[in-house]
Amino acid sequence: MQFKGRMNGSKSPADLALLDDIEKVAVDRDRDAFGRLYGFYAPRIAAYLRRVGARNDAAEDLAQEVLLSVWRRAHQFDPQKAALSTWVYTIARNKRIDALRRERHPEFDLDDPTMEEAEAPRGDTYTETEMVKDEIRTAIASLPHEQAQLLRIFYFEDKTHSVIADELGLPLGTVKSRLRLAVAKLRSLLEGVG
Amino acid sequence: MTSEHINVDDLLLAHAAGRLPEPVGLVVATHLALAPQRLATYREYEAFGGAMLEELSPVELSAGAFDRLMARLDDDAEPITTRDAGRGRAAHDPDVPAPLRPYVRGRLADLPWKHYGSVSEAKLPLDESVYRTRLILLKAGKAVPKHTHDGQEITVVLKGAFNDGIGHYGRGEIAIADAHVDHQPVAEAGEDCLCLTVTDAPLRLTGTFSRFLNPFLRF
């Protein structure tokens, strides 16, 4: 089977198409729709896994596992709760910790719909949607370069604060305060969105 | 709050980024389960990860990778309604929030509690090479011996409340004691205080009394 995936960037229309696709996977077990999700996410998840320290073949194998989870758990995706990319990110993050650190990533709801009391109400000031996710991308792009760079390192590189400080040639305290500045800036930019 | 001291927001961010070791992650997940007003912030931090994931340059996957995955789908059973369905049905203590259940498995009373006067502690089954993960039960109105830390002690309250002279912490709240914090947690009167506590270095007694009564001595 030749797979034709989307490799371009994702603007909102593409996000909407992928949202359609995840629903088709959940409801109809639609393999063409799954192929499009694979085309967009698998190469990016593999990129993420390489950055956090997986060797190339391990990154590819783990990316397959992440996509298999997307297939199996598509019905659990709730577009009211999270952007699709965020949901996929959390699956990739947890698989990575399982596989590379041989630890669990403790989750607050264990993805278990039988646990009603764990179904927490959403915050009253912030509802994450695809649109909000686009706002986040815009907000990250508007950060000073060194703040955006640090945020990416923090999320995507398996390095301690000290190693990050060494590599950037900064005092440890500066790394911590710069990261907080970045987050505070993003949150202020996003205030009222959603 | 200086940059030298971590705060709860730092922990939420690090958990969303997948950076926390499992014991500390367990404290944060427990906090989120009990303090859902923090979920909005946490989801926002996860969304940072989702937004940045989209922007990573895609890497080329090997030819045939997709076909191999599709072949696995052929063998795949119907979607799993929930991977942890058994967990939800298992008997569990109402004082044990969801994130802790895989570690407590059943009733609190069945844990290997050790009793030291008004303080009881039970070790949880996590890797102990760096962190020690314990449930601590402090009798209402009673104090843990005064101590300080070489490393950090991160605590989330599961039931009751305590005051350590620095702050008051109720159900779901996280207390972070950095190195050099000299404190003495006291449970509020009226209700026993149950906490999940993670420490990453030995504690040092700073009171003049009762080395023998101190449950932390073995740390």
Tab-separated table of C-alpha atoms in Angstrom:
chain	number	residue	atom	x	y	z
A	1	MET	CA	0.000	0.000	0.000
A	2	GLN	CA	1.387	3.362	-0.947
A	3	PHE	CA	0.664	5.894	1.664
A	4	LYS	CA	0.059	9.523	0.780
A	5	GLY	CA	0.381	11.684	3.794
A	6	ARG	CA	0.386	15.344	4.410
A	7	MET	CA	3.862	16.666	5.000
A	8	ASN	CA	3.263	20.370	4.912
A	9	GLY	CA	2.786	22.599	7.917
A	10	SER	CA	-0.563	22.556	9.628
A	11	LYS	CA	-2.712	25.598	9.415
A	12	SER	CA	-6.181	25.466	10.823
A	13	PRO	CA	-7.857	23.967	7.714
A	14	ALA	CA	-5.440	21.042	7.869
A	15	ASP	CA	-6.120	20.686	11.577
A	16	LEU	CA	-9.798	20.495	10.807
A	17	ALA	CA	-9.127	17.775	8.235
A	18	LEU	CA	-7.108	15.813	10.795
A	19	LEU	CA	-9.907	16.258	13.329
A	20	ASP	CA	-12.230	14.743	10.744
A	21	ASP	CA	-9.782	11.919	10.288
A	22	ILE	CA	-9.492	11.065	13.962
A	23	GLU	CA	-13.269	10.886	14.158
A	24	LYS	CA	-13.382	8.599	11.121
A	25	VAL	CA	-10.842	6.369	12.796
A	26	ALA	CA	-12.819	6.353	16.041
A	27	VAL	CA	-16.211	5.729	14.484
A	28	ASP	CA	-15.560	3.866	11.229
A	29	ARG	CA	-12.064	2.417	11.791
A	30	ASP	CA	-11.234	4.224	8.564
A	31	ARG	CA	-7.731	3.228	7.427
A	32	ASP	CA	-7.327	5.958	4.835
A	33	ALA	CA	-8.056	8.520	7.525
A	34	PHE	CA	-5.550	6.769	9.762
A	35	GLY	CA	-3.000	6.954	6.942
A	36	ARG	CA	-3.370	10.720	6.833
A	37	LEU	CA	-2.910	10.960	10.597
A	38	TYR	CA	0.152	8.761	10.277
A	39	GLY	CA	1.513	10.941	7.504
A	40	PHE	CA	1.335	14.043	9.597
A	41	TYR	CA	2.226	12.736	13.034
A	42	ALA	CA	4.570	9.756	12.657
A	43	PRO	CA	7.472	11.772	11.151
A	44	ARG	CA	7.063	14.467	13.795
A	45	ILE	CA	6.808	12.013	16.662
A	46	ALA	CA	9.943	10.301	15.385
A	47	ALA	CA	11.627	13.706	15.328
A	48	TYR	CA	10.508	14.312	18.916
A	49	LEU	CA	11.771	10.909	20.038
A	50	ARG	CA	15.146	11.444	18.397
A	51	ARG	CA	15.498	14.777	20.124
A	52	VAL	CA	14.746	13.280	23.526
A	53	GLY	CA	17.458	10.724	22.943
A	54	ALA	CA	16.104	7.692	21.085
A	55	ARG	CA	18.379	6.166	18.463
A	56	ASN	CA	16.992	6.370	14.964
A	57	ASP	CA	15.592	2.853	14.764
A	58	ALA	CA	14.210	3.057	18.291
A	59	ALA	CA	12.584	6.397	17.467
A	60	GLU	CA	10.894	4.853	14.453
A	61	ASP	CA	9.702	1.805	16.383
A	62	LEU	CA	8.353	3.958	19.198
A	63	ALA	CA	6.646	6.292	16.743
A	64	GLN	CA	4.847	3.226	15.375
A	65	GLU	CA	3.738	2.347	18.899
A	66	VAL	CA	2.433	5.853	19.417
A	67	LEU	CA	0.423	5.662	16.202
A	68	LEU	CA	-0.884	2.251	17.203
A	69	SER	CA	-2.149	3.865	20.418
A	70	VAL	CA	-3.761	6.599	18.348
A	71	TRP	CA	-5.560	3.874	16.366
A	72	ARG	CA	-6.646	1.986	19.466
A	73	ARG	CA	-7.621	4.951	21.554
A	74	ALA	CA	-9.088	7.256	18.920
A	75	HIS	CA	-12.485	7.049	20.631
A	76	GLN	CA	-10.941	8.501	23.783
A	77	PHE	CA	-9.870	11.685	22.065
A	78	ASP	CA	-12.117	14.535	23.172
A	79	PRO	CA	-11.752	17.640	20.999
A	80	GLN	CA	-13.384	19.698	23.745
A	81	LYS	CA	-10.563	18.881	26.121
A	82	ALA	CA	-7.429	19.061	24.022
A	83	ALA	CA	-6.145	19.872	20.587
A	84	LEU	CA	-5.363	16.760	18.578
A	85	SER	CA	-1.651	17.562	18.532
A	86	THR	CA	-1.680	17.949	22.296
A	87	TRP	CA	-3.361	14.584	22.759
A	88	VAL	CA	-0.848	12.936	20.428
A	89	TYR	CA	1.992	14.721	22.216
A	90	THR	CA	0.892	13.311	25.584
A	91	ILE	CA	0.759	9.773	24.156
A	92	ALA	CA	4.249	10.195	22.674
A	93	ARG	CA	5.569	11.692	25.911
A	94	ASN	CA	4.230	8.801	27.983
A	95	LYS	CA	5.498	6.116	25.584
A	96	ARG	CA	8.885	7.743	25.626
A	97	ILE	CA	9.035	7.617	29.424
A	98	ASP	CA	7.849	3.992	29.467
A	99	ALA	CA	10.395	2.948	26.893
A	100	LEU	CA	13.431	5.125	27.477
A	101	ARG	CA	13.292	5.660	31.223
A	102	ARG	CA	11.431	2.454	32.093
A	103	GLU	CA	9.193	4.460	34.338
A	104	ARG	CA	5.564	5.411	34.319
A	105	HIS	CA	4.285	8.901	33.730
A	106	PRO	CA	1.699	9.263	36.495
A	107	GLU	CA	-1.535	10.590	35.052
A	108	PHE	CA	-4.221	12.373	36.964
A	109	ASP	CA	-7.150	10.498	35.419
A	110	LEU	CA	-5.507	7.291	34.166
A	111	ASP	CA	-7.581	7.735	30.988
A	112	ASP	CA	-10.223	5.716	32.661
A	113	PRO	CA	-13.806	6.687	31.874
A	114	THR	CA	-15.072	4.416	34.639
A	115	MET	CA	-13.563	6.750	37.184
A	116	GLU	CA	-16.173	9.395	37.283
A	117	GLU	CA	-14.819	11.208	40.262
A	118	ALA	CA	-11.555	11.707	38.431
A	119	GLU	CA	-13.390	13.528	35.655
A	120	ALA	CA	-12.347	16.943	36.795
A	121	PRO	CA	-14.198	20.051	35.725
A	122	ARG	CA	-12.287	22.194	33.337
A	123	GLY	CA	-10.786	25.449	34.465
A	124	ASP	CA	-13.141	28.336	34.081
A	125	THR	CA	-10.798	30.681	32.270
A	126	TYR	CA	-9.282	28.456	29.636
A	127	THR	CA	-10.716	26.018	27.167
A	128	GLU	CA	-8.221	24.475	24.894
A	129	THR	CA	-9.275	24.020	21.308
A	130	GLU	CA	-7.534	23.779	17.975
A	131	MET	CA	-7.880	27.525	17.673
A	132	VAL	CA	-6.192	28.066	20.988
A	133	LYS	CA	-3.406	25.736	19.941
A	134	ASP	CA	-2.835	27.955	16.904
A	135	GLU	CA	-2.735	30.931	19.256
A	136	ILE	CA	-0.096	29.110	21.258
A	137	ARG	CA	2.016	28.575	18.164
A	138	THR	CA	1.713	32.245	17.320
A	139	ALA	CA	2.572	33.187	20.893
A	140	ILE	CA	5.641	30.936	20.944
A	141	ALA	CA	6.756	32.442	17.642
A	142	SER	CA	6.505	35.899	19.192
A	143	LEU	CA	8.760	35.059	22.142
A	144	PRO	CA	12.300	36.413	22.139
A	145	HIS	CA	14.465	33.849	20.393
A	146	GLU	CA	16.335	32.769	23.496
A	147	GLN	CA	13.101	32.118	25.390
A	148	ALA	CA	11.535	30.053	22.604
A	149	GLN	CA	14.786	28.120	22.215
A	150	LEU	CA	14.862	27.310	25.920
A	151	LEU	CA	11.226	26.215	25.925
A	152	ARG	CA	11.950	23.770	23.077
A	153	ILE	CA	14.991	22.409	24.854
A	154	PHE	CA	12.978	22.005	28.053
A	155	TYR	CA	10.246	19.992	26.335
A	156	PHE	CA	12.254	18.163	23.737
A	157	GLU	CA	15.704	17.455	25.100
A	158	ASP	CA	16.438	15.083	27.902
A	159	LYS	CA	18.934	17.305	29.665
A	160	THR	CA	19.085	18.537	33.205
A	161	HIS	CA	18.935	22.242	33.972
A	162	SER	CA	22.675	22.153	34.691
A	163	VAL	CA	23.538	20.614	31.328
A	164	ILE	CA	21.283	23.106	29.574
A	165	ALA	CA	22.992	25.933	31.465
A	166	ASP	CA	26.432	24.635	30.471
A	167	GLU	CA	25.514	24.278	26.838
A	168	LEU	CA	23.977	27.726	26.640
A	169	GLY	CA	26.836	29.235	28.630
A	170	LEU	CA	24.425	30.645	31.198
A	171	PRO	CA	24.270	30.554	34.968
A	172	LEU	CA	21.800	27.968	36.260
A	173	GLY	CA	19.636	30.677	37.824
A	174	THR	CA	19.331	32.413	34.453
A	175	VAL	CA	18.069	29.236	32.809
A	176	LYS	CA	15.376	28.878	35.442
A	177	SER	CA	14.336	32.506	35.392
A	178	ARG	CA	14.352	32.651	31.585
A	179	LEU	CA	12.076	29.628	31.415
A	180	ARG	CA	9.689	31.233	33.876
A	181	LEU	CA	9.741	34.432	31.860
A	182	ALA	CA	8.867	32.495	28.715
A	183	VAL	CA	5.951	30.748	30.401
A	184	ALA	CA	4.671	33.945	32.012
A	185	LYS	CA	4.855	35.711	28.654
A	186	LEU	CA	2.961	32.911	26.912
A	187	ARG	CA	0.294	32.854	29.581
A	188	SER	CA	-0.190	36.580	29.402
A	189	LEU	CA	-0.411	36.413	25.597
A	190	LEU	CA	-2.982	33.649	25.869
A	191	GLU	CA	-5.064	35.220	28.569
A	192	GLY	CA	-8.645	35.475	27.468
A	193	VAL	CA	-8.109	33.132	24.527
A	194	GLY	CA	-10.357	30.118	24.401
B	1	MET	CA	10.080	33.395	45.377
B	2	THR	CA	13.541	33.425	43.896
B	3	SER	CA	14.645	31.290	40.983
B	4	GLU	CA	16.554	29.095	43.416
B	5	HIS	CA	13.344	27.643	44.775
B	6	ILE	CA	11.000	25.543	42.752
B	7	ASN	CA	7.292	26.141	43.057
B	8	VAL	CA	4.178	24.199	42.142
B	9	ASP	CA	3.965	25.864	38.745
B	10	ASP	CA	7.493	24.696	37.925
B	11	LEU	CA	6.430	21.176	38.811
B	12	LEU	CA	3.333	21.344	36.596
B	13	LEU	CA	5.438	22.547	33.672
B	14	ALA	CA	8.078	19.886	34.181
B	15	HIS	CA	5.431	17.163	34.428
B	16	ALA	CA	3.744	18.357	31.232
B	17	ALA	CA	7.142	18.294	29.528
B	18	GLY	CA	7.736	14.733	30.725
B	19	ARG	CA	10.756	15.743	32.766
B	20	LEU	CA	9.837	14.570	36.240
B	21	PRO	CA	11.071	11.337	37.759
B	22	GLU	CA	8.187	9.011	38.541
B	23	PRO	CA	7.936	9.704	42.307
B	24	VAL	CA	7.718	13.476	41.819
B	25	GLY	CA	5.361	12.970	38.883
B	26	LEU	CA	3.157	10.950	41.200
B	27	VAL	CA	2.940	13.863	43.625
B	28	VAL	CA	1.997	16.219	40.776
B	29	ALA	CA	-0.604	13.855	39.287
B	30	THR	CA	-2.124	13.390	42.737
B	31	HIS	CA	-2.220	17.150	43.193
B	32	LEU	CA	-4.030	17.526	39.845
B	33	ALA	CA	-6.540	14.827	40.750
B	34	LEU	CA	-7.382	16.582	44.027
B	35	ALA	CA	-7.055	20.208	42.897
B	36	PRO	CA	-8.832	20.291	39.522
B	37	GLN	CA	-8.675	24.073	39.462
B	38	ARG	CA	-5.038	23.570	38.451
B	39	LEU	CA	-5.950	21.417	35.460
B	40	ALA	CA	-6.456	24.380	33.160
B	41	THR	CA	-2.868	25.474	33.712
B	42	TYR	CA	-1.583	21.942	33.303
B	43	ARG	CA	-3.491	21.406	30.057
B	44	GLU	CA	-2.105	24.687	28.812
B	45	TYR	CA	1.412	23.422	29.488
B	46	GLU	CA	0.639	20.188	27.660
B	47	ALA	CA	-0.686	22.275	24.785
B	48	PHE	CA	2.716	24.003	24.572
B	49	GLY	CA	4.123	20.551	23.866
B	50	GLY	CA	1.443	19.828	21.270
B	51	ALA	CA	2.004	23.126	19.495
B	52	MET	CA	5.781	22.603	19.406
B	53	LEU	CA	5.398	18.993	18.252
B	54	GLU	CA	3.660	20.239	15.117
B	55	GLU	CA	6.572	22.499	14.354
B	56	LEU	CA	9.296	19.879	14.509
B	57	SER	CA	10.859	19.102	11.159
B	58	PRO	CA	9.448	15.734	10.112
B	59	VAL	CA	12.026	12.961	9.811
B	60	GLU	CA	11.805	10.468	7.023
B	61	LEU	CA	10.650	7.056	8.133
B	62	SER	CA	11.911	3.890	6.534
B	63	ALA	CA	10.116	2.531	3.504
B	64	GLY	CA	7.565	-0.026	4.541
B	65	ALA	CA	7.116	1.298	8.082
B	66	PHE	CA	3.556	2.299	7.369
B	67	ASP	CA	2.715	-1.038	5.746
B	68	ARG	CA	4.109	-2.904	8.717
B	69	LEU	CA	1.928	-0.867	11.025
B	70	MET	CA	-1.120	-1.513	8.855
B	71	ALA	CA	-0.384	-5.229	9.043
B	72	ARG	CA	-0.446	-4.958	12.816
B	73	LEU	CA	-3.825	-3.276	12.657
B	74	ASP	CA	-5.077	-6.362	10.791
B	75	ASP	CA	-4.105	-8.467	13.778
B	76	ASP	CA	-5.423	-5.971	16.256
B	77	ALA	CA	-8.445	-6.815	18.307
B	78	GLU	CA	-11.259	-4.353	18.693
B	79	PRO	CA	-10.292	-1.084	20.336
B	80	ILE	CA	-9.711	-1.290	24.011
B	81	THR	CA	-12.440	0.592	25.759
B	82	THR	CA	-10.105	1.327	28.559
B	83	ARG	CA	-6.695	-0.059	29.219
B	84	ASP	CA	-7.193	0.222	32.929
B	85	ALA	CA	-10.790	-0.837	33.208
B	86	GLY	CA	-9.918	-3.403	35.859
B	87	ARG	CA	-8.471	-0.726	38.035
B	88	GLY	CA	-11.696	1.211	38.175
B	89	ARG	CA	-13.615	-1.793	39.381
B	90	ALA	CA	-11.101	-2.880	41.960
B	91	ALA	CA	-11.941	-2.067	45.538
B	92	HIS	CA	-10.163	1.089	46.503
B	93	ASP	CA	-10.024	3.433	49.376
B	94	PRO	CA	-11.832	6.736	48.885
B	95	ASP	CA	-8.763	8.457	50.320
B	96	VAL	CA	-6.622	7.105	47.493
B	97	PRO	CA	-6.997	9.283	44.397
B	98	ALA	CA	-6.727	7.708	40.951
B	99	PRO	CA	-3.033	8.396	40.286
B	100	LEU	CA	-2.027	6.565	43.450
B	101	ARG	CA	-4.129	3.453	42.860
B	102	PRO	CA	-1.582	1.561	40.756
B	103	TYR	CA	0.856	1.995	43.639
B	104	VAL	CA	-1.465	1.353	46.565
B	105	ARG	CA	-3.525	-1.475	45.001
B	106	GLY	CA	-6.361	-2.006	47.395
B	107	ARG	CA	-6.873	-0.687	50.842
B	108	LEU	CA	-4.652	1.758	52.649
B	109	ALA	CA	-4.844	-0.344	55.779
B	110	ASP	CA	-3.199	-3.240	53.940
B	111	LEU	CA	0.004	-1.315	53.259
B	112	PRO	CA	3.095	-2.225	55.310
B	113	TRP	CA	2.651	0.557	57.853
B	114	LYS	CA	5.312	1.240	60.408
B	115	HIS	CA	4.327	3.150	63.487
B	116	TYR	CA	6.459	5.644	65.364
B	117	GLY	CA	4.337	7.198	68.053
B	118	SER	CA	1.934	9.626	66.446
B	119	VAL	CA	3.516	9.194	63.013
B	120	SER	CA	3.020	6.189	60.753
B	121	GLU	CA	4.601	5.650	57.388
B	122	ALA	CA	4.230	3.177	54.550
B	123	LYS	CA	6.695	2.790	51.734
B	124	LEU	CA	5.258	2.758	48.208
B	125	PRO	CA	6.659	0.397	45.579
B	126	LEU	CA	8.745	2.775	43.479
B	127	ASP	CA	12.386	2.777	42.577
B	128	GLU	CA	14.358	3.973	45.603
B	129	SER	CA	17.713	4.695	44.013
B	130	VAL	CA	17.211	8.445	44.298
B	131	TYR	CA	13.822	9.111	45.832
B	132	ARG	CA	11.951	7.741	48.753
B	133	THR	CA	8.216	7.658	48.316
B	134	ARG	CA	6.096	7.279	51.410
B	135	LEU	CA	2.608	7.745	52.693
B	136	ILE	CA	2.753	9.487	56.042
B	137	LEU	CA	-0.105	9.481	58.495
B	138	LEU	CA	0.159	12.070	61.222
B	139	LYS	CA	-2.282	11.939	64.110
B	140	ALA	CA	-4.529	14.953	64.537
B	141	GLY	CA	-2.782	17.744	66.395
B	142	LYS	CA	0.561	15.919	66.472
B	143	ALA	CA	3.922	16.960	65.058
B	144	VAL	CA	6.643	15.330	63.008
B	145	PRO	CA	10.010	15.940	64.691
B	146	LYS	CA	11.654	19.140	63.557
B	147	HIS	CA	14.037	18.500	60.682
B	148	THR	CA	15.868	20.022	57.782
B	149	HIS	CA	16.877	18.635	54.403
B	150	ASP	CA	19.948	18.250	52.286
B	151	GLY	CA	17.694	17.842	49.297
B	152	GLN	CA	14.025	18.376	48.721
B	153	GLU	CA	10.903	17.092	50.320
B	154	ILE	CA	7.763	17.363	48.218
B	155	THR	CA	4.476	16.550	49.886
B	156	VAL	CA	0.869	16.475	48.770
B	157	VAL	CA	-1.934	16.274	51.309
B	158	LEU	CA	-4.442	13.481	50.703
B	159	LYS	CA	-6.589	14.014	53.763
B	160	GLY	CA	-6.714	16.468	56.640
B	161	ALA	CA	-4.280	19.363	56.762
B	162	PHE	CA	-0.977	20.340	58.294
B	163	ASN	CA	0.893	23.458	59.179
B	164	ASP	CA	4.682	23.576	59.185
B	165	GLY	CA	5.256	27.084	60.473
B	166	ILE	CA	5.816	28.247	56.887
B	167	GLY	CA	2.429	27.515	55.413
B	168	HIS	CA	-0.877	25.768	55.878
B	169	TYR	CA	-1.583	22.895	53.523
B	170	GLY	CA	-4.987	21.315	52.979
B	171	ARG	CA	-6.233	18.459	50.833
B	172	GLY	CA	-4.621	18.448	47.398
B	173	GLU	CA	-2.062	21.113	48.214
B	174	ILE	CA	1.658	20.659	47.631
B	175	ALA	CA	4.294	21.661	50.160
B	176	ILE	CA	7.875	21.993	48.932
B	177	ALA	CA	10.649	22.055	51.485
B	178	ASP	CA	13.957	22.963	49.889
B	179	ALA	CA	17.380	22.385	51.279
B	180	HIS	CA	17.890	24.406	54.455
B	181	VAL	CA	14.204	24.707	55.239
B	182	ASP	CA	13.910	23.877	58.882
B	183	HIS	CA	10.365	22.911	59.592
B	184	GLN	CA	8.101	20.921	61.804
B	185	PRO	CA	4.848	19.780	60.218
B	186	VAL	CA	1.943	19.653	62.668
B	187	ALA	CA	-1.373	18.027	61.753
B	188	GLU	CA	-4.389	20.172	62.365
B	189	ALA	CA	-6.543	19.231	65.296
B	190	GLY	CA	-9.678	17.270	64.581
B	191	GLU	CA	-8.523	15.035	61.736
B	192	ASP	CA	-5.540	12.814	61.062
B	193	CYS	CA	-3.413	14.054	58.167
B	194	LEU	CA	-2.507	11.665	55.363
B	195	CYS	CA	0.234	12.783	52.980
B	196	LEU	CA	2.243	11.460	50.074
B	197	THR	CA	5.848	12.527	50.547
B	198	VAL	CA	8.843	12.227	48.258
B	199	THR	CA	12.351	12.981	49.491
B	200	ASP	CA	15.563	12.952	47.510
B	201	ALA	CA	18.148	13.095	50.281
B	202	PRO	CA	18.470	12.261	53.941
B	203	LEU	CA	16.791	14.503	56.461
B	204	ARG	CA	18.740	15.918	59.366
B	205	LEU	CA	17.237	16.200	62.772
B	206	THR	CA	17.448	19.689	64.151
B	207	GLY	CA	15.521	19.212	67.353
B	208	THR	CA	17.415	18.170	70.422
B	209	PHE	CA	15.233	15.241	71.273
B	210	SER	CA	14.072	11.825	70.301
B	211	ARG	CA	16.312	10.430	67.605
B	212	PHE	CA	14.672	7.149	68.401
B	213	LEU	CA	11.202	8.371	67.671
B	214	ASN	CA	12.065	9.861	64.339
B	215	PRO	CA	10.666	7.843	61.463
B	216	PHE	CA	12.950	9.640	59.016
B	217	LEU	CA	16.132	8.439	60.628
B	218	ARG	CA	16.450	5.516	58.296
B	219	PHE	CA	16.354	7.737	55.220
